[in-house]
Short mmCIF file of C-alpha atoms in Angstrom, two decimals:
data_model
loop_
_atom_site.label_atom_id
_atom_site.label_comp_id
_atom_site.label_asym_id
_atom_site.label_seq_id
_atom_site.Cartn_x
_atom_site.Cartn_y
_atom_site.Cartn_z
CA UNK A 13 -12.13 1.92 -15.46
CA UNK A 14 -12.22 2.34 -11.72
CA UNK A 15 -9.72 4.70 -10.26
CA UNK A 16 -8.67 6.44 -7.13
CA UNK A 17 -6.90 9.71 -7.69
CA UNK A 18 -5.55 12.67 -5.87
CA UNK A 19 -6.09 16.23 -6.92
CA UNK A 20 -2.57 17.61 -6.46
CA UNK A 21 0.75 15.85 -6.86
CA UNK A 22 2.55 18.21 -4.45
CA UNK A 23 1.53 20.36 -1.51
CA UNK A 24 3.77 22.78 0.37
CA UNK A 25 2.71 24.22 3.73
CA UNK A 26 4.26 26.25 6.49
CA UNK A 27 5.01 24.51 9.76
CA UNK A 28 2.11 24.97 12.11
CA UNK A 29 -0.48 25.43 9.37
CA UNK A 30 -3.20 22.91 8.61
CA UNK A 31 -2.82 20.66 5.55
CA UNK A 32 -5.62 19.31 3.41
CA UNK A 33 -4.98 16.48 0.96
CA UNK A 34 -7.79 15.51 -1.38
CA UNK A 35 -8.76 12.31 -3.12
CA UNK A 36 -11.48 11.39 -5.60
CA UNK A 37 -12.81 7.95 -6.43
CA UNK A 38 -14.96 6.70 -9.26
CA UNK A 39 -16.72 3.61 -7.90
CA UNK A 40 -19.95 4.59 -6.17
CA UNK A 41 -20.07 1.16 -4.51
CA UNK A 42 -16.78 1.75 -2.66
CA UNK A 43 -17.38 1.79 1.07
CA UNK A 44 -14.02 1.65 2.82
CA UNK A 45 -11.06 3.98 2.46
CA UNK A 46 -7.65 4.21 4.08
CA UNK A 47 -5.02 6.94 4.17
CA UNK A 48 -1.37 5.95 4.19
CA UNK A 49 1.79 7.97 4.75
CA UNK A 50 4.96 6.91 2.98
CA UNK A 51 8.30 8.40 3.92
CA UNK A 52 11.25 8.14 1.58
CA UNK A 53 12.64 4.62 1.46
CA UNK A 54 9.95 3.17 3.69
CA UNK A 55 6.74 1.24 3.36
CA UNK A 56 3.32 2.87 3.63
CA UNK A 57 2.20 3.56 7.17
CA UNK A 58 -1.48 3.35 8.13
CA UNK A 59 -2.85 6.72 9.26
CA UNK A 60 -6.62 6.46 9.47
CA UNK A 61 -9.53 4.73 7.79
CA UNK A 62 -13.21 5.43 7.26
CA UNK A 63 -16.27 3.44 6.26
CA UNK A 64 -19.10 4.81 4.17
CA UNK A 65 -21.51 4.86 7.11
CA UNK A 66 -19.48 7.78 8.46
CA UNK A 67 -18.86 11.27 7.09
CA UNK A 68 -15.99 12.12 9.39
CA UNK A 69 -13.48 10.37 11.55
CA UNK A 70 -10.84 11.90 13.76
CA UNK A 71 -7.52 10.66 14.98
CA UNK A 72 -4.57 12.31 16.61
CA UNK A 73 -4.09 15.57 14.64
CA UNK A 74 -5.74 13.98 11.59
CA UNK A 75 -9.30 14.05 10.32
CA UNK A 76 -10.73 12.23 7.34
CA UNK A 77 -13.86 13.55 5.65
CA UNK A 78 -15.92 11.46 3.23
CA UNK A 79 -18.43 12.97 0.81
CA UNK A 80 -20.22 10.10 -0.88
CA UNK A 81 -22.37 12.39 -3.00
CA UNK A 82 -19.41 13.69 -4.98
CA UNK A 83 -17.18 10.66 -4.32
CA UNK A 84 -14.50 12.66 -2.58
CA UNK A 85 -12.49 12.27 0.58
CA UNK A 86 -9.90 14.41 2.25
CA UNK A 87 -7.23 14.10 4.89
CA UNK A 88 -6.72 17.06 7.16
CA UNK A 89 -3.58 17.36 9.24
CA UNK A 90 -3.68 19.92 12.02
CA UNK A 91 -0.62 21.94 13.02
CA UNK A 92 1.56 20.34 10.36
CA UNK A 93 5.08 19.45 11.53
CA UNK A 94 8.30 18.77 9.60
CA UNK A 95 7.88 15.09 10.46
CA UNK A 96 4.68 15.08 8.44
CA UNK A 97 6.66 15.55 5.23
CA UNK A 98 5.97 12.45 3.14
CA UNK A 99 3.86 11.14 0.28
CA UNK A 100 0.25 10.55 1.23
CA UNK A 101 -1.90 7.96 -0.52
CA UNK A 102 -5.59 7.30 -0.33
CA UNK A 103 -6.60 3.72 -0.96
CA UNK A 104 -9.91 2.05 -1.70
CA UNK A 105 -10.23 -1.09 0.41
CA UNK A 106 -13.67 -2.14 -0.76
CA UNK A 107 -12.71 -4.93 -3.14
CA UNK A 108 -13.54 -8.58 -2.56
CA UNK A 109 -10.66 -10.15 -0.69
CA UNK A 110 -9.42 -6.79 0.45
CA UNK A 111 -6.90 -5.77 -2.18
CA UNK A 112 -6.19 -2.06 -2.00
CA UNK A 113 -6.52 0.29 -4.97
CA UNK A 114 -4.10 3.16 -4.43
CA UNK A 115 -4.13 6.65 -5.82
CA UNK A 116 -1.00 8.27 -7.23
CA UNK A 117 -0.04 10.09 -4.06
CA UNK A 118 0.44 13.69 -2.91
CA UNK A 119 3.86 14.77 -1.73
CA UNK A 120 3.57 17.02 1.31
CA UNK A 121 6.47 19.35 2.06
CA UNK A 122 6.54 21.26 5.32
CA UNK A 123 8.55 24.48 5.40
CA UNK A 124 10.07 25.41 8.77
CA UNK B 6 5.05 -7.24 18.40
CA UNK B 7 7.35 -7.11 15.40
CA UNK B 8 5.92 -5.59 12.25
CA UNK B 9 5.92 -7.04 8.78
CA UNK B 10 9.42 -8.17 7.85
CA UNK B 11 10.79 -8.22 4.33
CA UNK B 12 14.15 -9.33 3.07
CA UNK B 13 16.32 -8.54 1.42
CA UNK B 14 15.82 -4.78 1.59
CA UNK B 15 17.83 -4.28 -1.57
CA UNK B 16 18.38 -6.81 -4.32
CA UNK B 17 20.42 -6.43 -7.49
CA UNK B 18 20.01 -8.95 -10.26
CA UNK B 19 21.30 -9.12 -13.82
CA UNK B 20 18.86 -9.65 -16.64
CA UNK B 21 17.85 -13.27 -16.88
CA UNK B 22 18.49 -14.13 -13.24
CA UNK B 23 15.89 -15.06 -10.66
CA UNK B 24 14.75 -12.82 -7.81
CA UNK B 25 13.27 -14.17 -4.58
CA UNK B 26 11.60 -11.77 -2.21
CA UNK B 27 10.54 -12.84 1.26
CA UNK B 28 7.83 -11.56 3.57
CA UNK B 29 7.03 -12.55 7.14
CA UNK B 30 3.64 -11.19 8.22
CA UNK B 31 2.89 -9.73 11.61
CA UNK B 32 2.33 -12.29 14.34
CA UNK B 33 -1.21 -13.56 14.21
CA UNK B 34 -1.84 -12.35 10.66
CA UNK B 35 -2.86 -14.97 8.15
CA UNK B 36 -3.44 -12.78 5.10
CA UNK B 37 -0.58 -11.54 2.90
CA UNK B 38 -0.72 -9.10 0.00
CA UNK B 39 2.04 -8.15 -2.42
CA UNK B 40 2.20 -4.78 -4.17
CA UNK B 41 4.63 -3.25 -6.66
CA UNK B 42 5.59 0.40 -6.75
CA UNK B 43 7.31 1.92 -9.75
CA UNK B 44 9.23 5.19 -9.28
CA UNK B 45 6.97 8.22 -8.80
CA UNK B 46 3.86 6.03 -8.80
CA UNK B 47 1.38 4.55 -6.37
CA UNK B 48 1.32 0.94 -5.28
CA UNK B 49 -0.27 -1.63 -7.58
CA UNK B 50 -1.81 -4.82 -6.21
CA UNK B 51 -0.23 -8.06 -7.38
CA UNK B 52 -1.46 -11.02 -5.34
CA UNK B 53 -3.35 -11.98 -2.18
CA UNK B 54 -2.54 -15.16 -0.31
CA UNK B 55 -3.59 -17.02 2.77
CA UNK B 56 -1.66 -19.95 4.19
CA UNK B 57 -1.12 -22.48 1.37
CA UNK B 58 -3.65 -20.74 -0.87
CA UNK B 59 -3.57 -18.10 -3.57
CA UNK B 60 -6.82 -16.18 -3.20
CA UNK B 61 -6.46 -13.45 -5.83
CA UNK B 62 -3.64 -13.17 -8.35
CA UNK B 63 -5.39 -10.78 -10.71
CA UNK B 64 -2.52 -8.28 -10.50
CA UNK B 65 0.27 -10.74 -11.26
CA UNK B 66 1.89 -10.76 -14.69
CA UNK B 67 0.97 -13.97 -16.47
CA UNK B 68 4.55 -15.08 -16.99
CA UNK B 69 7.70 -15.22 -14.86
CA UNK B 70 5.98 -14.18 -11.61
CA UNK B 71 4.78 -16.55 -8.90
CA UNK B 72 3.96 -16.33 -5.22
CA UNK B 73 3.46 -18.73 -2.37
CA UNK B 74 2.66 -18.65 1.33
CA UNK B 75 3.52 -22.06 2.76
CA UNK B 76 2.18 -23.53 5.97
CA UNK B 77 5.52 -22.82 7.62
CA UNK B 78 7.82 -19.96 6.77
CA UNK B 79 7.54 -16.66 4.95
CA UNK B 80 5.63 -15.75 1.85
CA UNK B 81 7.81 -15.75 -1.26
CA UNK B 82 7.43 -13.64 -4.39
CA UNK B 83 9.51 -15.16 -7.16
CA UNK B 84 10.44 -13.47 -10.41
CA UNK B 85 12.14 -15.61 -13.01
CA UNK B 86 14.32 -14.32 -15.85
CA UNK B 87 14.15 -10.74 -14.61
CA UNK B 88 14.09 -7.85 -17.08
CA UNK B 89 14.88 -4.17 -16.52
CA UNK B 90 11.18 -3.35 -16.33
CA UNK B 91 10.94 -5.46 -13.17
CA UNK B 92 13.03 -2.86 -11.31
CA UNK B 93 10.72 -1.49 -8.62
CA UNK B 94 9.97 -1.55 -4.92
CA UNK B 95 7.96 -4.60 -3.87
CA UNK B 96 5.91 -4.28 -0.72
CA UNK B 97 4.27 -6.94 1.34
CA UNK B 98 1.34 -6.21 3.64
CA UNK B 99 -0.41 -8.41 6.16
CA UNK B 100 -3.85 -8.31 7.66
CA UNK B 101 -5.53 -10.18 10.49
CA UNK B 102 -8.52 -12.41 9.81
CA UNK B 103 -10.93 -10.56 12.05
CA UNK B 104 -14.06 -11.35 10.06
CA UNK B 105 -15.21 -7.76 10.45
CA UNK B 106 -14.97 -6.98 6.77
CA UNK B 107 -12.44 -4.24 7.38
CA UNK B 108 -9.09 -4.60 5.75
CA UNK B 109 -6.48 -2.70 7.71
CA UNK B 110 -3.24 -3.74 6.07
CA UNK B 111 0.17 -3.23 7.62
CA UNK B 112 3.09 -2.84 5.25
CA UNK B 113 6.66 -4.00 5.42
CA UNK B 114 9.65 -1.81 4.51
CA UNK B 115 9.79 -3.20 0.99
CA UNK B 116 12.42 -4.83 -1.20
CA UNK B 117 13.98 -2.60 -3.81
CA UNK B 118 14.84 -4.68 -6.83
CA UNK B 119 17.30 -3.33 -9.36
CA UNK B 120 17.86 -5.22 -12.59
CA UNK B 121 21.07 -4.37 -14.40
#
């Protein structure tokens, strides 16, 4: 069946380094993706989104890359800070009516 | 502009009792989505509602679960005769009806249901 998955369940980086979190999807018709950050005990927080007519989109310290050929997207966080420690989810927002299909999540730990 | 509000934040119920979870969307948002998150897992879609209408309930269990979004007041997710397997975090998200086709959803803090 359709799925959205992340490559690594955990990622540990040094403060100040760049982080890259990957996500793969299976539905070639998917055309809208969102990255969410979830801190412990809180709800998911919108980070950035991208539509399939774009390969790259940048926000503040974050960049999302979309490779439609291999059905892969990534979230890059520049100069990672301790406050970036959280679980990151990619979600497919392409479905009729807008329901989101979430991946399992990658837990990012930032070492000081 | 207040974000999505959910209450209660924590709810403990004994097996067989009813659980009622409430969600007030962001001001101006007319679309509400409910998701369930089991420990160590991602969020799973349950139901999508607009005012007075259930649009998509494909993720709702067939029995014991129901949802509504009345003309006035919050959206309610109701779980009857709860079982231990219902223990999870339940998140509500709201979205504006912009007609753009995008679906930027804003999430509430969640209700953590524990069934004892």
